[in-house]
Amino acid sequence: MTTYKVFFHVGEELGLKTRVEKGNAALDESSLRVDGPTGLVVPLKDITAVKLFRLHGLGRVVQIDHRHGRLYLTVVRFMIGQFATINFAKTGKLHALLAATTDNVASN
């Protein structure tokens, strides 16, 4: 199981003023679990699309569309109070793992 310290948002849109939550994301062979104030579990078979994009040129964000909505995740390098820096490389790695895992689930 791979675990990441993340900021996340559950909802249809993400912008600079969107309130995000901090937590931990864990990926195993059957699901993506996000633990935090309003955590959730997304079975990999329910994921319909995984997209990596740059939010206003500030950092990478993974957009995960699933049967019950949309989830945004970014891996945090470090955080001091409300200030945080995004881990560019690990966010890309998380995207690659999710894309590969969901491709494998879809083909089975």
PDB file of N, CA and C in Angstrom:
ATOM      1  N   MET A   1       0.848  -1.174   0.000  1.00  0.00           N
ATOM      2  CA  MET A   1       0.000   0.000   0.000  1.00  0.00           C
ATOM      3  C   MET A   1       0.896   1.240   0.000  1.00  0.00           C
ATOM      4  N   THR A   2       0.590   2.174  -0.868  1.00  0.00           N
ATOM      5  CA  THR A   2       1.326   3.417  -0.975  1.00  0.00           C
ATOM      6  C   THR A   2       0.519   4.523  -0.304  1.00  0.00           C
ATOM      7  N   THR A   3       1.164   5.325   0.560  1.00  0.00           N
ATOM      8  CA  THR A   3       0.481   6.389   1.280  1.00  0.00           C
ATOM      9  C   THR A   3       1.146   7.732   0.996  1.00  0.00           C
ATOM     10  N   TYR A   4       0.318   8.767   0.831  1.00  0.00           N
ATOM     11  CA  TYR A   4       0.788  10.114   0.549  1.00  0.00           C
ATOM     12  C   TYR A   4       0.104  11.115   1.468  1.00  0.00           C
ATOM     13  N   LYS A   5       0.827  12.146   1.899  1.00  0.00           N
ATOM     14  CA  LYS A   5       0.238  13.270   2.613  1.00  0.00           C
ATOM     15  C   LYS A   5      -0.317  14.209   1.547  1.00  0.00           C
ATOM     16  N   VAL A   6      -1.609  14.536   1.621  1.00  0.00           N
ATOM     17  CA  VAL A   6      -2.263  15.265   0.539  1.00  0.00           C
ATOM     18  C   VAL A   6      -3.139  16.402   1.046  1.00  0.00           C
ATOM     19  N   PHE A   7      -3.438  17.312   0.114  1.00  0.00           N
ATOM     20  CA  PHE A   7      -4.570  18.217   0.215  1.00  0.00           C
ATOM     21  C   PHE A   7      -5.593  17.668  -0.755  1.00  0.00           C
ATOM     22  N   PHE A   8      -6.884  17.738  -0.389  1.00  0.00           N
ATOM     23  CA  PHE A   8      -7.901  17.216  -1.285  1.00  0.00           C
ATOM     24  C   PHE A   8      -9.174  18.051  -1.215  1.00  0.00           C
ATOM     25  N   HIS A   9      -9.962  17.916  -2.258  1.00  0.00           N
ATOM     26  CA  HIS A   9     -11.263  18.583  -2.338  1.00  0.00           C
ATOM     27  C   HIS A   9     -12.227  17.656  -3.047  1.00  0.00           C
ATOM     28  N   VAL A  10     -13.400  17.489  -2.471  1.00  0.00           N
ATOM     29  CA  VAL A  10     -14.464  16.706  -3.096  1.00  0.00           C
ATOM     30  C   VAL A  10     -15.466  17.707  -3.651  1.00  0.00           C
ATOM     31  N   GLY A  11     -15.643  17.715  -4.954  1.00  0.00           N
ATOM     32  CA  GLY A  11     -16.581  18.645  -5.580  1.00  0.00           C
ATOM     33  C   GLY A  11     -16.302  18.761  -7.055  1.00  0.00           C
ATOM     34  N   GLU A  12     -17.161  19.479  -7.753  1.00  0.00           N
ATOM     35  CA  GLU A  12     -17.071  19.572  -9.202  1.00  0.00           C
ATOM     36  C   GLU A  12     -16.021  20.552  -9.694  1.00  0.00           C
ATOM     37  N   GLU A  13     -15.718  21.598  -8.934  1.00  0.00           N
ATOM     38  CA  GLU A  13     -14.773  22.609  -9.391  1.00  0.00           C
ATOM     39  C   GLU A  13     -13.709  22.870  -8.344  1.00  0.00           C
ATOM     40  N   LEU A  14     -12.533  23.296  -8.824  1.00  0.00           N
ATOM     41  CA  LEU A  14     -11.424  23.646  -7.948  1.00  0.00           C
ATOM     42  C   LEU A  14     -10.844  24.965  -8.436  1.00  0.00           C
ATOM     43  N   GLY A  15     -10.698  25.921  -7.535  1.00  0.00           N
ATOM     44  CA  GLY A  15     -10.137  27.222  -7.876  1.00  0.00           C
ATOM     45  C   GLY A  15      -9.200  27.686  -6.775  1.00  0.00           C
ATOM     46  N   LEU A  16      -8.652  28.868  -6.945  1.00  0.00           N
ATOM     47  CA  LEU A  16      -7.703  29.393  -5.962  1.00  0.00           C
ATOM     48  C   LEU A  16      -8.341  29.648  -4.600  1.00  0.00           C
ATOM     49  N   LYS A  17      -9.640  29.920  -4.569  1.00  0.00           N
ATOM     50  CA  LYS A  17     -10.314  30.223  -3.307  1.00  0.00           C
ATOM     51  C   LYS A  17     -11.043  29.018  -2.711  1.00  0.00           C
ATOM     52  N   THR A  18     -10.924  27.876  -3.347  1.00  0.00           N
ATOM     53  CA  THR A  18     -11.579  26.667  -2.844  1.00  0.00           C
ATOM     54  C   THR A  18     -10.942  26.232  -1.534  1.00  0.00           C
ATOM     55  N   ARG A  19     -11.778  25.932  -0.545  1.00  0.00           N
ATOM     56  CA  ARG A  19     -11.291  25.414   0.730  1.00  0.00           C
ATOM     57  C   ARG A  19     -10.949  23.937   0.554  1.00  0.00           C
ATOM     58  N   VAL A  20      -9.703  23.581   0.844  1.00  0.00           N
ATOM     59  CA  VAL A  20      -9.266  22.191   0.728  1.00  0.00           C
ATOM     60  C   VAL A  20      -9.047  21.622   2.117  1.00  0.00           C
ATOM     61  N   GLU A  21      -8.997  20.317   2.188  1.00  0.00           N
ATOM     62  CA  GLU A  21      -8.750  19.626   3.447  1.00  0.00           C
ATOM     63  C   GLU A  21      -7.424  18.895   3.352  1.00  0.00           C
ATOM     64  N   LYS A  22      -6.788  18.693   4.488  1.00  0.00           N
ATOM     65  CA  LYS A  22      -5.554  17.921   4.482  1.00  0.00           C
ATOM     66  C   LYS A  22      -5.829  16.544   5.041  1.00  0.00           C
ATOM     67  N   GLY A  23      -5.047  15.583   4.561  1.00  0.00           N
ATOM     68  CA  GLY A  23      -5.228  14.210   5.005  1.00  0.00           C
ATOM     69  C   GLY A  23      -4.172  13.317   4.399  1.00  0.00           C
ATOM     70  N   ASN A  24      -4.462  12.041   4.397  1.00  0.00           N
ATOM     71  CA  ASN A  24      -3.570  11.041   3.822  1.00  0.00           C
ATOM     72  C   ASN A  24      -4.337  10.231   2.793  1.00  0.00           C
ATOM     73  N   ALA A  25      -3.694   9.975   1.671  1.00  0.00           N
ATOM     74  CA  ALA A  25      -4.285   9.136   0.627  1.00  0.00           C
ATOM     75  C   ALA A  25      -3.506   7.835   0.567  1.00  0.00           C
ATOM     76  N   ALA A  26      -4.226   6.738   0.563  1.00  0.00           N
ATOM     77  CA  ALA A  26      -3.604   5.414   0.484  1.00  0.00           C
ATOM     78  C   ALA A  26      -4.208   4.673  -0.700  1.00  0.00           C
ATOM     79  N   LEU A  27      -3.342   4.109  -1.507  1.00  0.00           N
ATOM     80  CA  LEU A  27      -3.764   3.380  -2.696  1.00  0.00           C
ATOM     81  C   LEU A  27      -3.381   1.920  -2.532  1.00  0.00           C
ATOM     82  N   ASP A  28      -4.376   1.033  -2.648  1.00  0.00           N
ATOM     83  CA  ASP A  28      -4.080  -0.397  -2.637  1.00  0.00           C
ATOM     84  C   ASP A  28      -4.645  -1.014  -3.907  1.00  0.00           C
ATOM     85  N   GLU A  29      -4.701  -2.327  -3.983  1.00  0.00           N
ATOM     86  CA  GLU A  29      -5.110  -2.980  -5.223  1.00  0.00           C
ATOM     87  C   GLU A  29      -6.594  -2.854  -5.532  1.00  0.00           C
ATOM     88  N   SER A  30      -7.414  -2.419  -4.560  1.00  0.00           N
ATOM     89  CA  SER A  30      -8.849  -2.349  -4.832  1.00  0.00           C
ATOM     90  C   SER A  30      -9.467  -0.971  -4.647  1.00  0.00           C
ATOM     91  N   SER A  31      -8.777  -0.052  -3.934  1.00  0.00           N
ATOM     92  CA  SER A  31      -9.418   1.232  -3.669  1.00  0.00           C
ATOM     93  C   SER A  31      -8.406   2.338  -3.378  1.00  0.00           C
ATOM     94  N   LEU A  32      -8.911   3.563  -3.467  1.00  0.00           N
ATOM     95  CA  LEU A  32      -8.188   4.757  -3.049  1.00  0.00           C
ATOM     96  C   LEU A  32      -8.894   5.254  -1.801  1.00  0.00           C
ATOM     97  N   ARG A  33      -8.163   5.318  -0.688  1.00  0.00           N
ATOM     98  CA  ARG A  33      -8.728   5.776   0.581  1.00  0.00           C
ATOM     99  C   ARG A  33      -8.108   7.130   0.908  1.00  0.00           C
ATOM    100  N   VAL A  34      -8.973   8.110   1.194  1.00  0.00           N
ATOM    101  CA  VAL A  34      -8.513   9.430   1.604  1.00  0.00           C
ATOM    102  C   VAL A  34      -9.017   9.663   3.013  1.00  0.00           C
ATOM    103  N   ASP A  35      -8.096   9.735   3.973  1.00  0.00           N
ATOM    104  CA  ASP A  35      -8.438   9.965   5.367  1.00  0.00           C
ATOM    105  C   ASP A  35      -8.248  11.436   5.678  1.00  0.00           C
ATOM    106  N   GLY A  36      -9.245  12.029   6.309  1.00  0.00           N
ATOM    107  CA  GLY A  36      -9.211  13.431   6.672  1.00  0.00           C
ATOM    108  C   GLY A  36     -10.533  13.782   7.336  1.00  0.00           C
ATOM    109  N   PRO A  37     -10.810  15.081   7.518  1.00  0.00           N
ATOM    110  CA  PRO A  37     -12.060  15.485   8.170  1.00  0.00           C
ATOM    111  C   PRO A  37     -13.306  14.913   7.491  1.00  0.00           C
ATOM    112  N   THR A  38     -13.327  14.899   6.179  1.00  0.00           N
ATOM    113  CA  THR A  38     -14.432  14.283   5.438  1.00  0.00           C
ATOM    114  C   THR A  38     -13.848  13.286   4.451  1.00  0.00           C
ATOM    115  N   GLY A  39     -13.196  12.278   4.980  1.00  0.00           N
ATOM    116  CA  GLY A  39     -12.530  11.290   4.143  1.00  0.00           C
ATOM    117  C   GLY A  39     -13.508  10.458   3.340  1.00  0.00           C
ATOM    118  N   LEU A  40     -12.964   9.696   2.406  1.00  0.00           N
ATOM    119  CA  LEU A  40     -13.788   8.839   1.572  1.00  0.00           C
ATOM    120  C   LEU A  40     -12.962   7.677   1.044  1.00  0.00           C
ATOM    121  N   VAL A  41     -13.672   6.680   0.563  1.00  0.00           N
ATOM    122  CA  VAL A  41     -13.063   5.527  -0.089  1.00  0.00           C
ATOM    123  C   VAL A  41     -13.669   5.412  -1.476  1.00  0.00           C
ATOM    124  N   VAL A  42     -12.811   5.360  -2.497  1.00  0.00           N
ATOM    125  CA  VAL A  42     -13.267   5.230  -3.873  1.00  0.00           C
ATOM    126  C   VAL A  42     -12.752   3.899  -4.410  1.00  0.00           C
ATOM    127  N   PRO A  43     -13.645   2.938  -4.661  1.00  0.00           N
ATOM    128  CA  PRO A  43     -13.199   1.692  -5.281  1.00  0.00           C
ATOM    129  C   PRO A  43     -12.617   1.989  -6.671  1.00  0.00           C
ATOM    130  N   LEU A  44     -11.521   1.345  -7.003  1.00  0.00           N
ATOM    131  CA  LEU A  44     -10.873   1.602  -8.294  1.00  0.00           C
ATOM    132  C   LEU A  44     -11.802   1.301  -9.466  1.00  0.00           C
ATOM    133  N   LYS A  45     -12.695   0.330  -9.306  1.00  0.00           N
ATOM    134  CA  LYS A  45     -13.626  -0.008 -10.386  1.00  0.00           C
ATOM    135  C   LYS A  45     -14.631   1.113 -10.653  1.00  0.00           C
ATOM    136  N   ASP A  46     -14.806   2.039  -9.684  1.00  0.00           N
ATOM    137  CA  ASP A  46     -15.736   3.156  -9.850  1.00  0.00           C
ATOM    138  C   ASP A  46     -15.097   4.378 -10.511  1.00  0.00           C
ATOM    139  N   ILE A  47     -13.782   4.371 -10.681  1.00  0.00           N
ATOM    140  CA  ILE A  47     -13.089   5.510 -11.275  1.00  0.00           C
ATOM    141  C   ILE A  47     -13.272   5.475 -12.788  1.00  0.00           C
ATOM    142  N   THR A  48     -13.751   6.593 -13.333  1.00  0.00           N
ATOM    143  CA  THR A  48     -14.004   6.669 -14.771  1.00  0.00           C
ATOM    144  C   THR A  48     -12.917   7.431 -15.521  1.00  0.00           C
ATOM    145  N   ALA A  49     -12.215   8.357 -14.841  1.00  0.00           N
ATOM    146  CA  ALA A  49     -11.159   9.134 -15.506  1.00  0.00           C
ATOM    147  C   ALA A  49     -10.187   9.683 -14.470  1.00  0.00           C
ATOM    148  N   VAL A  50      -8.913   9.750 -14.857  1.00  0.00           N
ATOM    149  CA  VAL A  50      -7.864  10.340 -14.020  1.00  0.00           C
ATOM    150  C   VAL A  50      -7.094  11.317 -14.898  1.00  0.00           C
ATOM    151  N   LYS A  51      -7.007  12.567 -14.443  1.00  0.00           N
ATOM    152  CA  LYS A  51      -6.384  13.609 -15.253  1.00  0.00           C
ATOM    153  C   LYS A  51      -5.407  14.399 -14.383  1.00  0.00           C
ATOM    154  N   LEU A  52      -4.269  14.759 -14.943  1.00  0.00           N
ATOM    155  CA  LEU A  52      -3.269  15.576 -14.260  1.00  0.00           C
ATOM    156  C   LEU A  52      -3.248  16.946 -14.926  1.00  0.00           C
ATOM    157  N   PHE A  53      -3.335  18.006 -14.118  1.00  0.00           N
ATOM    158  CA  PHE A  53      -3.283  19.355 -14.688  1.00  0.00           C
ATOM    159  C   PHE A  53      -2.586  20.294 -13.716  1.00  0.00           C
ATOM    160  N   ARG A  54      -2.250  21.482 -14.213  1.00  0.00           N
ATOM    161  CA  ARG A  54      -1.625  22.515 -13.378  1.00  0.00           C
ATOM    162  C   ARG A  54      -2.677  23.554 -13.048  1.00  0.00           C
ATOM    163  N   LEU A  55      -2.887  23.785 -11.757  1.00  0.00           N
ATOM    164  CA  LEU A  55      -3.867  24.755 -11.298  1.00  0.00           C
ATOM    165  C   LEU A  55      -3.251  26.148 -11.343  1.00  0.00           C
ATOM    166  N   HIS A  56      -3.656  26.947 -12.303  1.00  0.00           N
ATOM    167  CA  HIS A  56      -3.196  28.332 -12.457  1.00  0.00           C
ATOM    168  C   HIS A  56      -1.672  28.441 -12.455  1.00  0.00           C
ATOM    169  N   GLY A  57      -0.991  27.429 -12.960  1.00  0.00           N
ATOM    170  CA  GLY A  57       0.463  27.452 -13.040  1.00  0.00           C
ATOM    171  C   GLY A  57       1.171  27.296 -11.710  1.00  0.00           C
ATOM    172  N   LEU A  58       0.419  27.012 -10.641  1.00  0.00           N
ATOM    173  CA  LEU A  58       1.014  26.939  -9.303  1.00  0.00           C
ATOM    174  C   LEU A  58       1.511  25.555  -8.932  1.00  0.00           C
ATOM    175  N   GLY A  59       0.860  24.529  -9.385  1.00  0.00           N
ATOM    176  CA  GLY A  59       1.280  23.177  -9.028  1.00  0.00           C
ATOM    177  C   GLY A  59       0.369  22.144  -9.665  1.00  0.00           C
ATOM    178  N   ARG A  60       0.825  20.918  -9.636  1.00  0.00           N
ATOM    179  CA  ARG A  60       0.073  19.812 -10.221  1.00  0.00           C
ATOM    180  C   ARG A  60      -1.071  19.381  -9.311  1.00  0.00           C
ATOM    181  N   VAL A  61      -2.167  19.000  -9.950  1.00  0.00           N
ATOM    182  CA  VAL A  61      -3.338  18.490  -9.247  1.00  0.00           C
ATOM    183  C   VAL A  61      -3.858  17.291 -10.031  1.00  0.00           C
ATOM    184  N   VAL A  62      -4.266  16.247  -9.318  1.00  0.00           N
ATOM    185  CA  VAL A  62      -4.867  15.068  -9.943  1.00  0.00           C
ATOM    186  C   VAL A  62      -6.386  15.181  -9.795  1.00  0.00           C
ATOM    187  N   GLN A  63      -7.074  15.114 -10.923  1.00  0.00           N
ATOM    188  CA  GLN A  63      -8.536  15.118 -10.921  1.00  0.00           C
ATOM    189  C   GLN A  63      -9.009  13.693 -11.138  1.00  0.00           C
ATOM    190  N   ILE A  64      -9.836  13.201 -10.219  1.00  0.00           N
ATOM    191  CA  ILE A  64     -10.336  11.830 -10.290  1.00  0.00           C
ATOM    192  C   ILE A  64     -11.853  11.883 -10.414  1.00  0.00           C
ATOM    193  N   ASP A  65     -12.360  11.441 -11.558  1.00  0.00           N
ATOM    194  CA  ASP A  65     -13.809  11.340 -11.757  1.00  0.00           C
ATOM    195  C   ASP A  65     -14.209   9.912 -11.429  1.00  0.00           C
ATOM    196  N   HIS A  66     -15.266   9.785 -10.631  1.00  0.00           N
ATOM    197  CA  HIS A  66     -15.762   8.454 -10.275  1.00  0.00           C
ATOM    198  C   HIS A  66     -17.279   8.474 -10.302  1.00  0.00           C
ATOM    199  N   ARG A  67     -17.885   7.334 -10.116  1.00  0.00           N
ATOM    200  CA  ARG A  67     -19.342   7.200 -10.251  1.00  0.00           C
ATOM    201  C   ARG A  67     -20.132   8.146  -9.358  1.00  0.00           C
ATOM    202  N   HIS A  68     -19.572   8.549  -8.242  1.00  0.00           N
ATOM    203  CA  HIS A  68     -20.326   9.348  -7.275  1.00  0.00           C
ATOM    204  C   HIS A  68     -19.864  10.799  -7.205  1.00  0.00           C
ATOM    205  N   GLY A  69     -18.981  11.223  -8.111  1.00  0.00           N
ATOM    206  CA  GLY A  69     -18.564  12.618  -8.100  1.00  0.00           C
ATOM    207  C   GLY A  69     -17.144  12.818  -8.590  1.00  0.00           C
ATOM    208  N   ARG A  70     -16.507  13.834  -8.057  1.00  0.00           N
ATOM    209  CA  ARG A  70     -15.159  14.212  -8.476  1.00  0.00           C
ATOM    210  C   ARG A  70     -14.323  14.507  -7.238  1.00  0.00           C
ATOM    211  N   LEU A  71     -13.053  14.125  -7.323  1.00  0.00           N
ATOM    212  CA  LEU A  71     -12.093  14.319  -6.237  1.00  0.00           C
ATOM    213  C   LEU A  71     -10.840  14.943  -6.819  1.00  0.00           C
ATOM    214  N   TYR A  72     -10.292  15.938  -6.121  1.00  0.00           N
ATOM    215  CA  TYR A  72      -9.021  16.549  -6.504  1.00  0.00           C
ATOM    216  C   TYR A  72      -8.009  16.240  -5.409  1.00  0.00           C
ATOM    217  N   LEU A  73      -6.792  15.861  -5.813  1.00  0.00           N
ATOM    218  CA  LEU A  73      -5.717  15.535  -4.875  1.00  0.00           C
ATOM    219  C   LEU A  73      -4.421  16.191  -5.311  1.00  0.00           C
ATOM    220  N   THR A  74      -3.622  16.616  -4.355  1.00  0.00           N
ATOM    221  CA  THR A  74      -2.254  17.021  -4.632  1.00  0.00           C
ATOM    222  C   THR A  74      -1.393  16.590  -3.457  1.00  0.00           C
ATOM    223  N   VAL A  75      -0.203  16.104  -3.740  1.00  0.00           N
ATOM    224  CA  VAL A  75       0.708  15.633  -2.699  1.00  0.00           C
ATOM    225  C   VAL A  75       1.465  16.834  -2.133  1.00  0.00           C
ATOM    226  N   VAL A  76       1.545  16.894  -0.809  1.00  0.00           N
ATOM    227  CA  VAL A  76       2.168  18.013  -0.101  1.00  0.00           C
ATOM    228  C   VAL A  76       3.617  17.673   0.238  1.00  0.00           C
ATOM    229  N   ARG A  77       4.515  18.618  -0.021  1.00  0.00           N
ATOM    230  CA  ARG A  77       5.921  18.455   0.364  1.00  0.00           C
ATOM    231  C   ARG A  77       6.087  18.763   1.845  1.00  0.00           C
ATOM    232  N   PHE A  78       5.673  19.975   2.252  1.00  0.00           N
ATOM    233  CA  PHE A  78       5.650  20.336   3.663  1.00  0.00           C
ATOM    234  C   PHE A  78       4.611  21.417   3.886  1.00  0.00           C
ATOM    235  N   MET A  79       4.205  21.572   5.147  1.00  0.00           N
ATOM    236  CA  MET A  79       3.172  22.534   5.470  1.00  0.00           C
ATOM    237  C   MET A  79       3.501  23.215   6.784  1.00  0.00           C
ATOM    238  N   ILE A  80       3.351  24.536   6.792  1.00  0.00           N
ATOM    239  CA  ILE A  80       3.511  25.334   8.010  1.00  0.00           C
ATOM    240  C   ILE A  80       2.244  26.166   8.144  1.00  0.00           C
ATOM    241  N   GLY A  81       1.391  25.825   9.110  1.00  0.00           N
ATOM    242  CA  GLY A  81       0.114  26.521   9.242  1.00  0.00           C
ATOM    243  C   GLY A  81      -0.730  26.300   8.004  1.00  0.00           C
ATOM    244  N   GLN A  82      -1.179  27.381   7.364  1.00  0.00           N
ATOM    245  CA  GLN A  82      -1.974  27.285   6.143  1.00  0.00           C
ATOM    246  C   GLN A  82      -1.115  27.357   4.881  1.00  0.00           C
ATOM    247  N   PHE A  83       0.189  27.511   5.035  1.00  0.00           N
ATOM    248  CA  PHE A  83       1.093  27.575   3.888  1.00  0.00           C
ATOM    249  C   PHE A  83       1.637  26.182   3.597  1.00  0.00           C
ATOM    250  N   ALA A  84       1.583  25.791   2.351  1.00  0.00           N
ATOM    251  CA  ALA A  84       2.096  24.466   1.965  1.00  0.00           C
ATOM    252  C   ALA A  84       2.735  24.549   0.593  1.00  0.00           C
ATOM    253  N   THR A  85       3.655  23.644   0.345  1.00  0.00           N
ATOM    254  CA  THR A  85       4.229  23.511  -0.991  1.00  0.00           C
ATOM    255  C   THR A  85       3.839  22.151  -1.549  1.00  0.00           C
ATOM    256  N   ILE A  86       3.607  22.126  -2.847  1.00  0.00           N
ATOM    257  CA  ILE A  86       3.185  20.910  -3.530  1.00  0.00           C
ATOM    258  C   ILE A  86       4.413  20.128  -3.978  1.00  0.00           C
ATOM    259  N   ASN A  87       4.371  18.826  -3.782  1.00  0.00           N
ATOM    260  CA  ASN A  87       5.426  17.946  -4.249  1.00  0.00           C
ATOM    261  C   ASN A  87       5.109  17.569  -5.701  1.00  0.00           C
ATOM    262  N   PHE A  88       5.759  18.279  -6.620  1.00  0.00           N
ATOM    263  CA  PHE A  88       5.506  18.145  -8.056  1.00  0.00           C
ATOM    264  C   PHE A  88       5.709  16.703  -8.514  1.00  0.00           C
ATOM    265  N   ALA A  89       6.830  16.103  -8.137  1.00  0.00           N
ATOM    266  CA  ALA A  89       7.176  14.755  -8.604  1.00  0.00           C
ATOM    267  C   ALA A  89       6.240  13.689  -8.031  1.00  0.00           C
ATOM    268  N   LYS A  90       5.953  13.757  -6.738  1.00  0.00           N
ATOM    269  CA  LYS A  90       5.095  12.730  -6.137  1.00  0.00           C
ATOM    270  C   LYS A  90       3.647  12.852  -6.592  1.00  0.00           C
ATOM    271  N   THR A  91       3.199  14.078  -6.892  1.00  0.00           N
ATOM    272  CA  THR A  91       1.858  14.232  -7.448  1.00  0.00           C
ATOM    273  C   THR A  91       1.798  13.552  -8.819  1.00  0.00           C
ATOM    274  N   GLY A  92       2.842  13.709  -9.621  1.00  0.00           N
ATOM    275  CA  GLY A  92       2.914  13.030 -10.914  1.00  0.00           C
ATOM    276  C   GLY A  92       2.957  11.521 -10.762  1.00  0.00           C
ATOM    277  N   LYS A  93       3.688  11.046  -9.755  1.00  0.00           N
ATOM    278  CA  LYS A  93       3.778   9.605  -9.507  1.00  0.00           C
ATOM    279  C   LYS A  93       2.419   9.042  -9.081  1.00  0.00           C
ATOM    280  N   LEU A  94       1.714   9.777  -8.205  1.00  0.00           N
ATOM    281  CA  LEU A  94       0.382   9.344  -7.784  1.00  0.00           C
ATOM    282  C   LEU A  94      -0.557   9.270  -8.989  1.00  0.00           C
ATOM    283  N   HIS A  95      -0.494  10.249  -9.864  1.00  0.00           N
ATOM    284  CA  HIS A  95      -1.311  10.228 -11.081  1.00  0.00           C
ATOM    285  C   HIS A  95      -0.998   8.992 -11.919  1.00  0.00           C
ATOM    286  N   ALA A  96       0.296   8.722 -12.118  1.00  0.00           N
ATOM    287  CA  ALA A  96       0.697   7.565 -12.926  1.00  0.00           C
ATOM    288  C   ALA A  96       0.203   6.262 -12.310  1.00  0.00           C
ATOM    289  N   LEU A  97       0.310   6.129 -10.994  1.00  0.00           N
ATOM    290  CA  LEU A  97      -0.174   4.916 -10.317  1.00  0.00           C
ATOM    291  C   LEU A  97      -1.678   4.758 -10.469  1.00  0.00           C
ATOM    292  N   LEU A  98      -2.418   5.856 -10.263  1.00  0.00           N
ATOM    293  CA  LEU A  98      -3.876   5.786 -10.406  1.00  0.00           C
ATOM    294  C   LEU A  98      -4.279   5.459 -11.839  1.00  0.00           C
ATOM    295  N   ALA A  99      -3.626   6.090 -12.800  1.00  0.00           N
ATOM    296  CA  ALA A  99      -3.953   5.830 -14.204  1.00  0.00           C
ATOM    297  C   ALA A  99      -3.662   4.378 -14.570  1.00  0.00           C
ATOM    298  N   ALA A 100      -2.507   3.870 -14.148  1.00  0.00           N
ATOM    299  CA  ALA A 100      -2.145   2.480 -14.445  1.00  0.00           C
ATOM    300  C   ALA A 100      -3.074   1.499 -13.735  1.00  0.00           C
ATOM    301  N   THR A 101      -3.392   1.785 -12.485  1.00  0.00           N
ATOM    302  CA  THR A 101      -4.241   0.891 -11.711  1.00  0.00           C
ATOM    303  C   THR A 101      -5.657   0.863 -12.270  1.00  0.00           C
ATOM    304  N   THR A 102      -6.188   2.020 -12.604  1.00  0.00           N
ATOM    305  CA  THR A 102      -7.539   2.055 -13.150  1.00  0.00           C
ATOM    306  C   THR A 102      -7.597   1.449 -14.541  1.00  0.00           C
ATOM    307  N   ASP A 103      -6.524   1.582 -15.331  1.00  0.00           N
ATOM    308  CA  ASP A 103      -6.465   0.920 -16.637  1.00  0.00           C
ATOM    309  C   ASP A 103      -6.504  -0.594 -16.470  1.00  0.00           C
ATOM    310  N   ASN A 104      -5.780  -1.098 -15.458  1.00  0.00           N
ATOM    311  CA  ASN A 104      -5.763  -2.553 -15.195  1.00  0.00           C
ATOM    312  C   ASN A 104      -7.128  -3.041 -14.754  1.00  0.00           C
ATOM    313  N   VAL A 105      -7.808  -2.263 -13.902  1.00  0.00           N
ATOM    314  CA  VAL A 105      -9.139  -2.653 -13.429  1.00  0.00           C
ATOM    315  C   VAL A 105     -10.125  -2.653 -14.592  1.00  0.00           C
ATOM    316  N   ALA A 106     -10.033  -1.646 -15.466  1.00  0.00           N
ATOM    317  CA  ALA A 106     -10.948  -1.550 -16.606  1.00  0.00           C
ATOM    318  C   ALA A 106     -10.762  -2.697 -17.589  1.00  0.00           C
ATOM    319  N   SER A 107      -9.533  -3.171 -17.736  1.00  0.00           N
ATOM    320  CA  SER A 107      -9.271  -4.246 -18.699  1.00  0.00           C
ATOM    321  C   SER A 107      -9.647  -5.622 -18.156  1.00  0.00           C
ATOM    322  N   ASN A 108      -9.827  -5.748 -16.850  1.00  0.00           N
ATOM    323  CA  ASN A 108     -10.208  -7.049 -16.260  1.00  0.00           C
ATOM    324  C   ASN A 108     -11.690  -7.263 -16.243  1.00  0.00           C
TER     325      ASN A 108
END
